[in-house]
């Protein structure tokens, strides 16, 4: 049997279809794993993939870079965006010049009057709560709320091949000196009692895009402890990561280091499995 050769290590529909067909033909997980290794898959990615059940195989499709690269650049339709970094396991992409200076300022200006202490999802009830691990101020735009939000959302949808309606509204956050967000996962923990209620609005989160609107003078990096990656906040740049399974094995633990001097402003876009209402 010949595995789907992948250089990006993503569970695309083609890869999932191949795995499903191999399982249906009676091939063991070990045989599928070995075939994937022979095709160039990273061992960690292959090991995660073969642990999926038949139902999970049918369900797992996540956002990914949907545009071809031209000298490490992608044509986002209204501008060219640079790919500064690409990790395979997990799928992490750092983009340069995703937003222009005027777009960053417009988002900050529109968000400022509505800032309030940031809340997190309460996994026990499905509601929201104050969390000592998150010491920022923030607000949410409604999806497509104004022209600048529409412009940014359309660009994101084109780059990652994910429908705009499958995304939550943009969240803008301000981190002042000392503010941070300790390492956490963005998916909703299936073991928590409040998760079923949360998933009714659009299914699981499957990817995150963090866009830097204003960079502090010092501090505020986005860190991924599991893969020892540190992304400095640079205005207009962004970091994207996807998580096919809502498990720590996704290796998407991440956090925002404390701001030391100045302010950090970011806009976060969470992508869901299906229509987010």
PDB file of N, CA, C and O in Angstrom, residues 97 99 106 150 160 184 205:
ATOM      1  N   UNK A  97       3.287  40.911   7.537  1.00  0.00           N
ATOM      2  CA  UNK A  97       2.505  41.878   6.766  1.00  0.00           C
ATOM      3  C   UNK A  97       1.095  41.365   6.458  1.00  0.00           C
ATOM      4  O   UNK A  97       0.538  41.660   5.412  1.00  0.00           O
ATOM      5  N   UNK A  99      -1.499  42.344   8.166  1.00  0.00           N
ATOM      6  CA  UNK A  99      -2.252  43.585   8.293  1.00  0.00           C
ATOM      7  C   UNK A  99      -1.334  44.767   8.046  1.00  0.00           C
ATOM      8  O   UNK A  99      -0.154  44.747   8.429  1.00  0.00           O
ATOM      9  N   UNK A 106      -6.944  51.139  12.751  1.00  0.00           N
ATOM     10  CA  UNK A 106      -8.405  51.195  12.651  1.00  0.00           C
ATOM     11  C   UNK A 106      -9.063  50.217  13.614  1.00  0.00           C
ATOM     12  O   UNK A 106     -10.085  50.534  14.243  1.00  0.00           O
ATOM     13  N   UNK A 150     -14.707  43.358   8.041  1.00  0.00           N
ATOM     14  CA  UNK A 150     -15.050  42.594   6.837  1.00  0.00           C
ATOM     15  C   UNK A 150     -13.814  42.350   5.983  1.00  0.00           C
ATOM     16  O   UNK A 150     -13.607  41.245   5.466  1.00  0.00           O
ATOM     17  N   UNK A 160      -6.614  30.831   4.406  1.00  0.00           N
ATOM     18  CA  UNK A 160      -6.702  29.531   5.069  1.00  0.00           C
ATOM     19  C   UNK A 160      -7.825  28.634   4.539  1.00  0.00           C
ATOM     20  O   UNK A 160      -8.031  27.532   5.049  1.00  0.00           O
ATOM     21  N   UNK A 184      -2.044  27.860  27.845  1.00  0.00           N
ATOM     22  CA  UNK A 184      -3.366  27.252  27.830  1.00  0.00           C
ATOM     23  C   UNK A 184      -3.618  26.661  26.442  1.00  0.00           C
ATOM     24  O   UNK A 184      -2.846  26.875  25.506  1.00  0.00           O
ATOM     25  N   UNK A 205     -13.462  24.559  18.346  1.00  0.00           N
ATOM     26  CA  UNK A 205     -12.439  25.392  17.723  1.00  0.00           C
ATOM     27  C   UNK A 205     -11.414  24.462  17.089  1.00  0.00           C
ATOM     28  O   UNK A 205     -11.026  23.461  17.696  1.00  0.00           O
TER      29      UNK A 205
END
